[in-house]
């Protein structure tokens, strides 16, 4: 019997609507796994200037390509919001991602300063990443993590690759979530704002978990987020996540981020 | 093999009968349903367990790291938690909280709403057998729950018990409640509401509530559903929720209020849930005076609860097991100063910030 592992991966698409497109929906197909099964965890939508006013709120319909749409009609984005907005950048997996003894993950983080003009007197965010895991042999919880324990790293990528990110020698570990500091000062107060400019996680073989590097909202989806961690949102080989949107606005860009895990052989 | 009524199937945390190990059990009521068990079955008596320690964080320059000890007195010989019970403790959850003391106007030159526990502090946790976090890790990287903002605006800190606790009918669950600020002439009397949430023996939702105006020295709150002294039917408690009536500050003042309530749990049966001197912070109120721009919802205006960014919850995938005589050592590290000044006093008067470290789990008798 084949045993599987579930590689976390993310796909993003930006849909551009120029001019009034009431009659011409803009379409995105997000293919995470190609010929492998994919377990989706969530999808988030972000559109500039989206409010409650009719006419600026894009209308959306989603589904699985090849399996039909969830609804024929288009509905406002807010209707798809099923999860609270994330305050910390926690991505909980649908399936555990197994790391084997000797294997090590690494991460690249980069923060940039936004907000106040000259916060030179203030301390800065300590870049860190943490994987919440459990040892397979004895079910003991284990954290894989690394942090850069000093201040003042802005505007340059920092590679987190310490030994503490390595799987223990005596047991594989199953990773259930990953955490990184989200974009910026959460809660809306004026303070020192540090935006996460880049976040990339590399698997044991050095492969990137996703393609694009510069994703400010990767772990902190700012728009609407819909939970897809359910059996009906497992993509069979060849299926894609499918989204169409309409808007009355003269010009609206909408970004869609789909997170999920691709089933691969161990 | 003895067949049992499925409704009496073992539920972790239910009270399975008298505990004969002298751990504080009072043994006045026996529920016949839950004490029925198959011959030879292990009597795994699982009860809630929790611990709260408050530490004061000095400035980064003078003392960048602080050990979390039971006495808060800097007694370096003391671990953060030493299991001196005759039971195995499973730790399901760590919480790190910072609540503003009264009258905070300013934290290190910033509004309290800039105070970000998650980024100002790091934590290190060591178990007798292994390191949970060997070095210091920023608290934000320990977060496993997304702390939500708007959905909890009008609720307060809630305890979800990792194991359900059977409160037998007619046995009153009691709590001690105290308030840091209850007698202030500036604030109106507050009212702390508490709800014990769970189900009865038939898995029907069952909630009993009480409210009290806590005093500084502690008020006993008894959950007497009727005159019999307890709930009218068995209550399997799964959550304990708190709420505080809205409090508005005096118009025109420049205060940011930090109102702190603390509780202790006095369950009617079984061992204590926590050490006698532990108090658990709940229902801190923050409100903002008129000298500031109106805070946004996300900033916690009239929030009955901690400012959201000042709580970090870490739940390991599986619990950490602490057997008798084992211990945990926890240290906190300042990445950024946490001192604050108080309105009306000299700016040079710098105070320290209290941080709570809370652990929530279960305790299980050795079989």
Coordinates of C-alpha atoms in Angstrom, one line a residue:
Chain A
X1 CA 0.0 0.0 0.0
X2 CA 1.4 3.3 -1.0
X3 CA 2.0 5.8 1.7
X4 CA 1.6 9.4 0.9
X5 CA 3.0 12.7 2.0
X6 CA 1.3 16.0 1.6
X7 CA 3.4 18.9 0.3
X8 CA 2.1 22.3 1.2
X9 CA 1.8 24.6 -1.7
X10 CA 0.2 27.9 -2.6
X11 CA -1.0 29.4 -5.8
X12 CA -2.0 32.9 -6.5
X13 CA -3.6 34.7 -9.3
X14 CA -4.4 38.3 -9.9
X15 CA -7.5 39.1 -12.0
X16 CA -7.6 42.4 -13.7
X17 CA -10.9 43.9 -14.7
X18 CA -10.5 47.0 -16.8
X19 CA -13.7 48.8 -17.5
X20 CA -17.1 47.6 -16.8
X21 CA -17.3 43.9 -17.0
X22 CA -20.7 43.1 -15.9
X23 CA -21.2 41.0 -19.0
X24 CA -17.8 39.5 -19.1
X25 CA -16.6 37.6 -16.1
X26 CA -12.9 37.3 -15.5
X27 CA -11.8 33.8 -14.9
X28 CA -8.9 32.2 -13.0
X29 CA -7.9 28.5 -12.9
X30 CA -5.6 27.6 -10.0
X31 CA -3.9 24.3 -10.5
X32 CA -1.9 23.2 -7.5
X33 CA -1.2 19.6 -8.0
X34 CA -1.3 18.8 -11.7
X35 CA -1.7 15.1 -12.0
X36 CA -1.8 14.5 -8.2
X37 CA -4.6 14.8 -5.8
X38 CA -4.7 18.1 -3.9
X39 CA -6.3 18.8 -0.5
X40 CA -7.3 22.5 -0.4
X41 CA -7.1 24.2 3.0
X42 CA -8.6 27.6 2.1
X43 CA -8.9 30.4 -0.5
X44 CA -8.7 34.1 0.1
X45 CA -9.8 37.0 -2.0
X46 CA -8.5 40.4 -1.9
X47 CA -9.8 43.3 -4.0
X48 CA -8.6 46.9 -3.7
X49 CA -11.2 49.3 -2.4
X50 CA -13.8 46.6 -1.7
X51 CA -16.4 47.9 0.6
X52 CA -20.1 47.2 1.2
X53 CA -21.2 49.7 -1.4
X54 CA -23.0 48.0 -4.2
X55 CA -21.1 48.4 -7.4
X56 CA -17.7 48.1 -5.9
X57 CA -18.0 44.7 -4.3
X58 CA -17.0 42.1 -6.8
X59 CA -19.3 39.3 -7.4
X60 CA -17.8 35.8 -7.3
X61 CA -18.6 32.3 -8.1
X62 CA -16.3 29.4 -7.5
X63 CA -16.0 25.7 -8.2
X64 CA -13.8 22.9 -9.4
X65 CA -12.9 23.0 -13.1
X66 CA -14.3 20.0 -14.7
X67 CA -16.8 19.4 -11.8
X68 CA -18.9 22.4 -12.3
X69 CA -19.5 25.6 -10.3
X70 CA -20.7 25.7 -6.8
X71 CA -23.4 28.1 -7.8
X72 CA -24.6 29.4 -11.2
X73 CA -25.1 32.9 -9.8
X74 CA -22.5 35.4 -8.7
X75 CA -22.4 36.4 -5.1
X76 CA -20.6 39.2 -3.2
X77 CA -17.2 38.3 -1.9
X78 CA -18.2 38.8 1.7
X79 CA -20.6 35.9 1.4
X80 CA -17.6 33.5 1.0
X81 CA -16.0 34.6 4.3
X82 CA -16.1 31.7 6.6
X83 CA -13.0 32.2 8.8
X84 CA -12.0 35.0 11.0
X85 CA -9.2 37.2 9.8
X86 CA -5.9 35.9 10.9
X87 CA -4.0 37.9 13.4
X88 CA -1.0 35.7 13.5
X89 CA 0.3 34.0 10.4
X90 CA -0.8 30.5 11.2
X91 CA -1.4 28.2 8.3
X92 CA -3.0 25.0 9.6
X93 CA -2.6 22.1 7.2
X94 CA -5.4 19.8 6.1
X95 CA -3.0 16.8 6.2
X96 CA 0.2 16.4 8.1
X97 CA 3.4 16.9 6.2
X98 CA 5.9 14.3 7.2
X99 CA 9.6 15.1 7.6
X100 CA 12.0 12.2 7.9
X101 CA 15.1 11.9 10.1
X102 CA 18.0 13.9 8.8
X103 CA 15.8 16.1 6.7
X104 CA 15.7 19.8 7.3
X105 CA 13.4 22.7 6.2
X106 CA 14.6 26.2 5.8
X107 CA 12.9 29.5 5.3
X108 CA 13.7 32.9 3.8
X109 CA 12.1 35.9 5.4
X110 CA 12.5 39.6 4.7
X111 CA 11.0 42.5 6.4
X112 CA 10.7 46.0 5.2
X113 CA 9.8 49.1 7.1
X114 CA 6.6 50.9 6.4
X115 CA 4.6 53.2 8.6
X116 CA 6.4 55.8 10.6
X117 CA 9.2 57.7 8.9
X118 CA 12.0 57.3 11.3
X119 CA 11.6 54.6 13.9
X120 CA 15.3 54.2 14.3
X121 CA 15.0 54.3 18.0
X122 CA 12.7 51.4 18.1
X123 CA 13.5 47.8 18.1
X124 CA 12.6 45.6 15.3
X125 CA 10.8 42.4 14.6
X126 CA 12.8 39.3 15.2
X127 CA 12.4 37.1 12.1
X128 CA 11.2 33.7 13.0
X129 CA 9.4 30.6 11.7
X130 CA 8.0 27.7 13.6
X131 CA 6.6 24.3 12.5
X132 CA 4.2 22.7 15.0
X133 CA 4.8 19.0 14.8
X134 CA 4.6 15.7 16.6
X135 CA 7.1 12.8 16.6
X136 CA 5.7 9.7 14.9
X137 CA 7.3 7.2 17.3
X138 CA 6.0 8.4 20.6
X139 CA 3.5 11.2 19.7
X140 CA 5.5 13.7 21.7
X141 CA 5.0 17.2 20.5
X142 CA 8.0 18.8 18.9
X143 CA 8.6 22.3 17.5
X144 CA 10.9 22.9 14.6
X145 CA 11.9 26.5 14.5
X146 CA 14.5 29.1 13.9
X147 CA 14.8 32.8 14.7
X148 CA 17.3 35.5 14.2
X149 CA 17.9 36.6 17.7
X150 CA 19.0 40.1 17.1
X151 CA 17.5 43.3 15.8
X152 CA 17.8 45.4 12.7
X153 CA 17.3 43.2 9.8
X154 CA 15.3 45.1 7.3
X155 CA 15.4 45.1 3.6
X156 CA 17.4 42.0 3.1
X157 CA 16.5 38.4 3.0
X158 CA 17.4 36.3 6.0
X159 CA 17.8 32.6 5.7
X160 CA 16.5 30.6 8.7
X161 CA 18.1 27.2 8.5
X162 CA 19.2 26.3 11.9
X163 CA 19.6 22.8 13.3
X164 CA 16.4 23.3 15.2
X165 CA 14.6 23.1 11.9
X166 CA 15.9 19.6 11.4
X167 CA 13.9 16.4 12.0
X168 CA 15.0 14.5 15.1
X169 CA 17.3 11.6 14.3
X170 CA 15.2 9.0 16.0
X171 CA 11.8 9.6 14.6
X172 CA 10.0 11.2 11.7
X173 CA 7.8 14.1 12.5
X174 CA 4.3 15.1 11.2
X175 CA 4.0 18.8 10.7
X176 CA 0.5 20.2 11.2
X177 CA 1.0 24.0 10.9
X178 CA 3.5 26.6 10.1
X179 CA 3.7 30.1 11.7
X180 CA 5.5 33.3 10.6
X181 CA 5.0 36.9 11.5
X182 CA 2.3 38.3 9.3
X183 CA 2.6 41.4 7.2
X184 CA 2.6 44.3 9.5
X185 CA 1.4 45.8 12.8
X186 CA -1.8 43.9 13.4
X187 CA -4.7 45.7 14.9
X188 CA -4.5 48.9 13.1
X189 CA -2.6 51.0 15.5
X190 CA 0.1 53.4 14.4
X191 CA 3.3 51.9 15.5
X192 CA 6.3 50.6 13.9
X193 CA 5.1 48.7 10.9
X194 CA 7.2 46.0 9.4
X195 CA 5.8 44.3 6.4
X196 CA 6.8 40.8 5.6
X197 CA 8.2 41.4 2.1
X198 CA 9.2 37.8 1.4
X199 CA 8.5 34.5 2.9
X200 CA 9.7 31.3 1.3
X201 CA 9.9 27.9 2.7
X202 CA 12.2 25.3 1.2
X203 CA 11.7 21.6 1.5
X204 CA 14.4 19.1 2.5
X205 CA 15.5 18.8 -1.1
X206 CA 15.7 22.6 -1.4
X207 CA 12.6 22.8 -3.5
X208 CA 10.4 25.9 -2.9
X209 CA 7.0 25.3 -1.5
X210 CA 5.6 27.8 -3.9
X211 CA 6.7 29.8 -6.9
X212 CA 6.5 33.5 -6.3
X213 CA 8.7 35.0 -3.6
X214 CA 7.2 38.4 -3.0
X215 CA 3.9 37.8 -1.4
X216 CA 3.1 40.3 1.3
X217 CA -0.1 38.7 2.3
X218 CA 0.9 35.1 2.2
X219 CA 0.2 34.0 5.7
X220 CA -2.1 36.9 6.5
X221 CA -4.8 37.0 3.9
X222 CA -6.3 40.5 4.3
X223 CA -9.5 40.1 2.4
X224 CA -12.0 37.4 2.7
X225 CA -11.0 33.9 3.5
X226 CA -13.0 30.7 3.0
X227 CA -12.3 27.4 4.6
X228 CA -12.0 24.6 2.1
X229 CA -10.7 21.9 4.4
X230 CA -13.5 19.5 3.6
X231 CA -13.7 16.4 1.6
X232 CA -15.6 18.1 -1.2
X233 CA -12.7 20.3 -1.9
X234 CA -10.2 17.6 -2.7
X235 CA -9.1 18.1 -6.2
X236 CA -8.7 15.0 -8.3
X237 CA -5.9 14.7 -10.8
X238 CA -6.4 17.2 -13.5
X239 CA -8.9 19.3 -11.6
X240 CA -8.3 22.9 -10.8
X241 CA -9.8 25.5 -8.5
X242 CA -12.0 27.7 -10.5
X243 CA -13.1 31.3 -9.8
X244 CA -14.9 33.9 -11.8
X245 CA -15.7 37.4 -10.8
X246 CA -17.7 40.3 -12.0
X247 CA -17.6 43.9 -11.0
X248 CA -19.4 47.1 -11.7
X249 CA -16.4 49.1 -10.9
X250 CA -14.5 50.8 -13.7
X251 CA -11.4 48.9 -12.7
X252 CA -10.8 46.4 -10.0
X253 CA -8.0 44.0 -9.5
X254 CA -8.7 41.0 -7.4
X255 CA -6.1 38.6 -6.0
X256 CA -7.0 35.0 -5.2
X257 CA -4.7 32.9 -3.0
X258 CA -5.4 29.2 -2.8
X259 CA -3.6 27.1 -0.2
X260 CA -3.5 23.4 -0.2
X261 CA -1.4 20.2 -0.2
X262 CA -0.4 18.0 -3.0
X263 CA -0.4 14.2 -2.4
X264 CA 2.9 12.6 -3.3
X265 CA 4.5 9.2 -2.5
X266 CA 6.6 9.1 0.6
Chain B
X1 CA -17.4 -8.2 28.7
X2 CA -19.9 -6.0 30.3
X3 CA -22.0 -3.9 28.0
X4 CA -22.7 -0.4 29.1
X5 CA -25.2 2.2 28.3
X6 CA -23.6 4.2 25.6
X7 CA -24.5 7.3 27.3
X8 CA -22.2 6.3 30.2
X9 CA -19.3 5.7 27.9
X10 CA -16.1 7.1 29.3
X11 CA -15.8 10.8 28.9
X12 CA -12.4 12.1 29.9
X13 CA -12.7 14.2 32.9
X14 CA -15.9 12.8 34.3
X15 CA -15.9 12.0 37.9
X16 CA -15.6 8.2 38.3
X17 CA -16.0 8.0 42.0
X18 CA -14.2 8.9 45.2
X19 CA -10.5 9.5 45.0
X20 CA -8.8 7.8 47.8
X21 CA -5.4 9.5 47.5
X22 CA -6.0 12.4 49.8
X23 CA -5.7 15.0 47.1
X24 CA -8.5 17.2 48.3
X25 CA -11.4 15.2 47.2
X26 CA -14.4 15.9 49.3
X27 CA -16.5 13.0 48.2
X28 CA -20.0 14.0 49.0
X29 CA -21.9 13.0 45.9
X30 CA -21.6 9.9 43.8
X31 CA -23.2 9.7 40.4
X32 CA -24.4 6.2 39.8
X33 CA -24.3 6.5 36.0
X34 CA -20.7 7.5 35.6
X35 CA -19.3 5.3 38.4
X36 CA -20.6 2.2 36.5
X37 CA -17.7 0.7 34.6
X38 CA -16.7 -2.6 33.1
X39 CA -14.9 -5.0 35.3
X40 CA -11.1 -4.7 34.8
X41 CA -11.4 -1.4 33.1
X42 CA -8.8 1.1 34.1
X43 CA -10.2 3.9 36.2
X44 CA -8.6 6.8 34.4
X45 CA -9.6 9.7 36.6
X46 CA -8.9 12.7 34.4
X47 CA -9.5 16.1 35.7
X48 CA -8.7 19.6 34.5
X49 CA -5.4 21.0 35.6
X50 CA -4.1 24.6 35.2
X51 CA -1.5 26.9 36.4
X52 CA -1.1 30.7 36.2
X53 CA 2.0 32.6 37.1
X54 CA 2.4 36.3 36.9
X55 CA 5.8 37.8 36.2
X56 CA 7.0 41.3 36.0
X57 CA 9.0 42.2 33.0
X58 CA 11.7 44.8 33.7
X59 CA 13.4 46.7 31.0
X60 CA 15.4 45.1 28.4
X61 CA 18.5 47.0 29.3
X62 CA 18.6 46.0 32.9
X63 CA 17.3 42.5 32.8
X64 CA 16.7 41.1 29.4
X65 CA 15.5 37.7 30.5
X66 CA 13.3 36.7 33.4
X67 CA 12.7 33.2 34.7
X68 CA 9.1 32.4 35.4
X69 CA 8.9 31.1 38.9
X70 CA 6.1 30.4 41.2
X71 CA 7.0 33.0 43.7
X72 CA 7.7 35.9 41.3
X73 CA 10.5 36.7 43.6
X74 CA 13.4 35.8 41.4
X75 CA 14.1 32.7 43.3
X76 CA 16.3 31.0 40.8
X77 CA 16.1 27.7 42.4
X78 CA 12.5 27.2 41.6
X79 CA 11.2 25.7 38.4
X80 CA 8.2 27.2 36.7
X81 CA 6.3 24.1 37.3
X82 CA 7.3 21.1 39.4
X83 CA 4.9 18.2 39.4
X84 CA 4.6 17.4 43.0
X85 CA 1.2 15.7 42.5
X86 CA 0.7 12.0 42.5
X87 CA -0.7 12.4 39.0
X88 CA 0.4 12.7 35.5
X89 CA -0.1 16.2 34.0
X90 CA -0.8 16.6 30.3
X91 CA -0.2 20.2 29.2
X92 CA -2.5 21.0 26.2
X93 CA -2.1 24.7 26.1
X94 CA 0.2 27.6 26.9
X95 CA -1.1 31.1 27.1
X96 CA 0.9 34.3 27.4
X97 CA -1.0 37.4 28.4
X98 CA -0.2 41.0 29.1
X99 CA -3.0 43.1 30.6
X100 CA -2.6 46.7 31.3
X101 CA -2.4 47.7 34.9
X102 CA -4.7 50.6 35.9
X103 CA -4.2 53.9 34.3
X104 CA -1.7 53.0 31.7
X105 CA -1.3 55.8 29.3
X106 CA 1.9 54.9 27.8
X107 CA 4.1 52.0 27.1
X108 CA 7.6 52.9 26.3
X109 CA 6.4 56.2 24.8
X110 CA 3.6 54.6 22.9
X111 CA 0.0 54.2 23.4
X112 CA -1.0 51.0 25.0
X113 CA -2.5 49.9 21.8
X114 CA 0.9 49.7 20.3
X115 CA 1.9 47.3 23.0
X116 CA 2.5 44.1 21.2
X117 CA 3.2 41.2 23.5
X118 CA 3.8 38.8 20.6
X119 CA 6.7 40.8 19.2
X120 CA 8.2 42.3 22.3
X121 CA 8.9 39.0 24.1
X122 CA 10.4 35.7 23.4
X123 CA 10.0 32.5 25.4
X124 CA 12.1 29.5 26.2
X125 CA 10.5 26.3 27.6
X126 CA 12.4 23.3 28.9
X127 CA 11.0 20.0 30.0
X128 CA 12.9 17.7 32.3
X129 CA 13.4 15.3 29.4
X130 CA 13.7 17.5 26.5
X131 CA 13.7 21.1 25.3
X132 CA 10.4 22.4 24.0
X133 CA 12.0 25.7 22.9
X134 CA 15.7 25.6 23.6
X135 CA 16.5 29.2 22.8
X136 CA 14.2 32.1 22.8
X137 CA 11.6 32.2 20.2
X138 CA 9.4 35.3 19.7
X139 CA 5.9 34.7 21.0
X140 CA 4.3 35.3 17.7
X141 CA 6.1 32.3 16.4
X142 CA 4.6 30.2 19.1
X143 CA 1.1 31.1 18.1
X144 CA -1.0 28.2 16.9
X145 CA -4.3 29.9 17.1
X146 CA -5.2 32.9 15.1
X147 CA -6.3 35.4 17.7
X148 CA -9.3 37.0 16.2
X149 CA -10.3 40.5 16.8
X150 CA -13.8 41.5 16.0
X151 CA -15.5 38.2 16.7
X152 CA -14.6 38.3 20.4
X153 CA -15.1 42.0 21.0
X154 CA -17.9 41.5 23.4
X155 CA -16.7 38.3 25.0
X156 CA -14.0 37.8 27.4
X157 CA -11.3 35.3 28.0
X158 CA -12.7 31.8 27.9
X159 CA -11.3 28.6 29.3
X160 CA -12.0 25.6 27.2
X161 CA -11.2 22.7 29.4
X162 CA -9.2 19.9 27.6
X163 CA -11.3 17.4 29.5
X164 CA -14.8 17.7 30.5
X165 CA -15.5 17.9 34.2
X166 CA -18.6 16.3 35.7
X167 CA -20.3 18.7 38.2
X168 CA -22.8 16.4 39.9
X169 CA -26.3 17.7 40.5
X170 CA -26.7 19.6 43.7
X171 CA -23.0 20.1 44.2
X172 CA -22.2 23.7 43.7
X173 CA -19.3 24.7 41.6
X174 CA -17.6 27.7 43.2
X175 CA -15.3 30.4 42.1
X176 CA -13.4 33.1 43.9
X177 CA -13.4 36.4 42.0
X178 CA -11.4 39.4 42.7
X179 CA -10.8 42.7 41.0
X180 CA -7.8 44.9 41.0
X181 CA -9.9 48.0 40.7
X182 CA -13.3 47.3 42.1
X183 CA -13.5 50.2 44.6
X184 CA -12.5 53.0 42.2
X185 CA -14.6 56.0 42.6
X186 CA -14.1 56.8 38.9
X187 CA -15.5 53.6 37.5
X188 CA -19.0 52.5 38.0
X189 CA -19.6 49.1 39.6
X190 CA -18.7 46.4 37.2
X191 CA -20.5 43.2 36.9
X192 CA -18.7 40.0 36.1
X193 CA -20.8 37.3 34.5
X194 CA -19.6 33.7 34.3
X195 CA -21.1 30.8 32.4
X196 CA -20.4 27.2 32.9
X197 CA -21.1 25.6 29.6
X198 CA -21.4 21.9 28.8
X199 CA -24.0 19.2 28.6
X200 CA -26.0 17.0 30.8
X201 CA -25.8 13.2 30.9
X202 CA -27.8 13.0 27.7
X203 CA -25.5 15.2 25.7
X204 CA -28.1 18.0 25.8
X205 CA -26.5 21.4 26.0
X206 CA -26.7 22.7 29.6
X207 CA -25.4 26.0 30.8
X208 CA -25.6 27.7 34.2
X209 CA -24.6 31.3 34.8
X210 CA -24.0 33.6 37.6
X211 CA -22.8 37.2 38.0
X212 CA -21.2 39.1 40.7
X213 CA -19.7 42.5 41.4
X214 CA -16.2 41.4 42.5
X215 CA -14.4 43.1 45.4
X216 CA -10.7 43.6 45.7
X217 CA -10.3 40.9 48.2
X218 CA -12.3 38.3 46.5
X219 CA -15.9 37.4 46.2
X220 CA -17.2 33.8 46.3
X221 CA -19.4 33.0 43.4
X222 CA -21.4 29.8 43.9
X223 CA -23.3 28.2 41.0
X224 CA -26.4 27.3 42.8
X225 CA -28.9 26.4 40.2
X226 CA -31.6 26.0 42.9
X227 CA -31.7 26.0 46.6
X228 CA -30.3 22.6 46.7
X229 CA -26.8 24.0 46.3
X230 CA -25.8 23.1 42.8
X231 CA -27.1 22.5 39.3
X232 CA -30.4 20.7 39.0
X233 CA -28.9 18.0 36.9
X234 CA -25.4 16.7 36.2
X235 CA -23.4 19.2 34.3
X236 CA -20.4 18.1 32.2
X237 CA -18.4 21.3 32.0
X238 CA -16.5 21.9 28.8
X239 CA -16.0 25.7 28.8
X240 CA -16.1 28.5 31.3
X241 CA -16.8 31.9 29.8
X242 CA -16.6 35.4 31.2
X243 CA -18.1 38.7 30.4
X244 CA -17.9 42.1 32.0
X245 CA -20.5 44.8 31.6
X246 CA -19.2 47.8 29.6
X247 CA -17.5 50.4 31.6
X248 CA -17.1 53.9 30.3
X249 CA -14.6 56.3 31.7
X250 CA -15.3 59.7 32.9
X251 CA -15.7 62.0 29.9
X252 CA -12.7 64.3 29.4
X253 CA -10.2 62.2 31.2
X254 CA -7.1 61.0 29.6
X255 CA -7.0 57.5 30.9
X256 CA -6.7 54.3 29.2
X257 CA -8.3 51.9 31.6
X258 CA -6.9 48.5 32.4
X259 CA -9.2 46.7 34.7
X260 CA -8.2 43.3 35.8
X261 CA -10.3 40.6 37.2
X262 CA -8.9 37.3 38.4
X263 CA -10.6 34.0 39.4
X264 CA -9.9 30.8 41.2
X265 CA -11.8 27.6 40.6
X266 CA -13.3 25.5 43.4
X267 CA -14.8 22.4 41.8
X268 CA -17.0 20.4 44.1
X269 CA -15.4 17.0 43.5
X270 CA -12.0 15.7 42.7
X271 CA -8.6 17.2 43.2
X272 CA -7.9 20.8 42.9
X273 CA -7.5 22.2 39.4
X274 CA -4.7 24.5 40.4
X275 CA -2.4 25.5 43.2
X276 CA -4.2 27.4 46.0
X277 CA -2.4 30.6 45.3
X278 CA -2.9 30.7 41.6
X279 CA -5.3 33.4 40.2
X280 CA -6.4 33.3 36.6
X281 CA -6.8 36.6 34.8
X282 CA -10.1 37.1 33.0
X283 CA -12.1 39.8 31.6
X284 CA -9.6 42.6 31.5
X285 CA -11.2 45.7 30.2
X286 CA -9.6 48.2 28.1
X287 CA -11.2 51.5 27.2
X288 CA -9.7 54.6 25.8
X289 CA -10.1 58.1 27.0
X290 CA -10.9 61.2 25.0
X291 CA -7.4 62.4 24.5
X292 CA -6.8 59.8 21.9
X293 CA -8.4 59.5 18.5
X294 CA -11.2 57.1 18.6
X295 CA -9.8 53.7 18.4
X296 CA -11.0 51.4 15.8
X297 CA -12.9 48.2 16.5
X298 CA -9.7 46.3 16.0
X299 CA -8.0 48.3 18.6
X300 CA -10.3 47.1 21.2
X301 CA -12.6 50.0 22.0
X302 CA -14.8 49.0 24.9
X303 CA -13.4 45.5 24.6
X304 CA -14.4 43.2 27.4
X305 CA -11.3 41.3 27.1
X306 CA -7.7 41.6 26.5
X307 CA -6.5 43.7 23.7
X308 CA -6.3 41.0 21.2
X309 CA -2.7 41.4 20.3
X310 CA -1.7 40.8 23.9
X311 CA -2.5 37.2 24.1
X312 CA -0.7 34.4 22.4
X313 CA -2.0 30.9 22.6
X314 CA 0.2 27.9 21.9
X315 CA -1.4 24.5 21.6
X316 CA 1.0 21.6 20.8
X317 CA -0.4 19.0 18.5
X318 CA -0.2 16.4 21.3
X319 CA 0.1 17.3 24.9
X320 CA 3.4 17.6 26.8
X321 CA 3.4 14.9 29.5
X322 CA 4.8 15.9 32.9
X323 CA 5.1 12.9 35.2
X324 CA 5.5 13.2 39.0
X325 CA 8.8 14.8 39.9
X326 CA 9.3 16.2 36.5
X327 CA 9.4 19.9 35.9
X328 CA 9.1 22.7 33.3
X329 CA 11.3 25.8 33.2
X330 CA 10.1 28.8 31.4
X331 CA 11.9 32.0 30.7
X332 CA 10.9 35.2 29.0
X333 CA 13.1 37.6 27.1
X334 CA 12.6 41.2 26.3
X335 CA 13.1 42.0 22.7
X336 CA 11.6 45.4 23.3
X337 CA 11.1 47.4 26.4
X338 CA 7.9 46.8 28.3
X339 CA 8.1 49.5 30.8
X340 CA 5.3 52.1 31.1
X341 CA 4.5 55.3 32.7
X342 CA 1.3 56.3 34.5
X343 CA -0.8 59.3 33.8
X344 CA -0.2 62.2 36.2
X345 CA 3.1 60.9 37.4
X346 CA 6.5 61.9 36.4
X347 CA 7.6 60.5 33.1
X348 CA 10.6 59.1 34.8
X349 CA 8.5 56.8 36.9
X350 CA 8.9 53.7 35.0
X351 CA 7.0 50.6 35.9
X352 CA 7.2 47.0 34.8
X353 CA 4.6 45.1 32.8
X354 CA 2.9 42.1 34.3
X355 CA 2.8 39.1 32.0
X356 CA 0.8 36.0 32.8
X357 CA 2.0 32.6 31.8
X358 CA -0.9 30.1 31.9
X359 CA -0.9 26.4 31.3
X360 CA -4.1 24.5 30.8
X361 CA -4.2 20.7 30.7
X362 CA -5.3 17.6 32.5
X363 CA -4.3 15.6 35.5
X364 CA -4.6 11.9 35.5
X365 CA -4.3 9.5 38.4
X366 CA -1.5 6.9 38.1
X367 CA -3.2 3.6 37.4

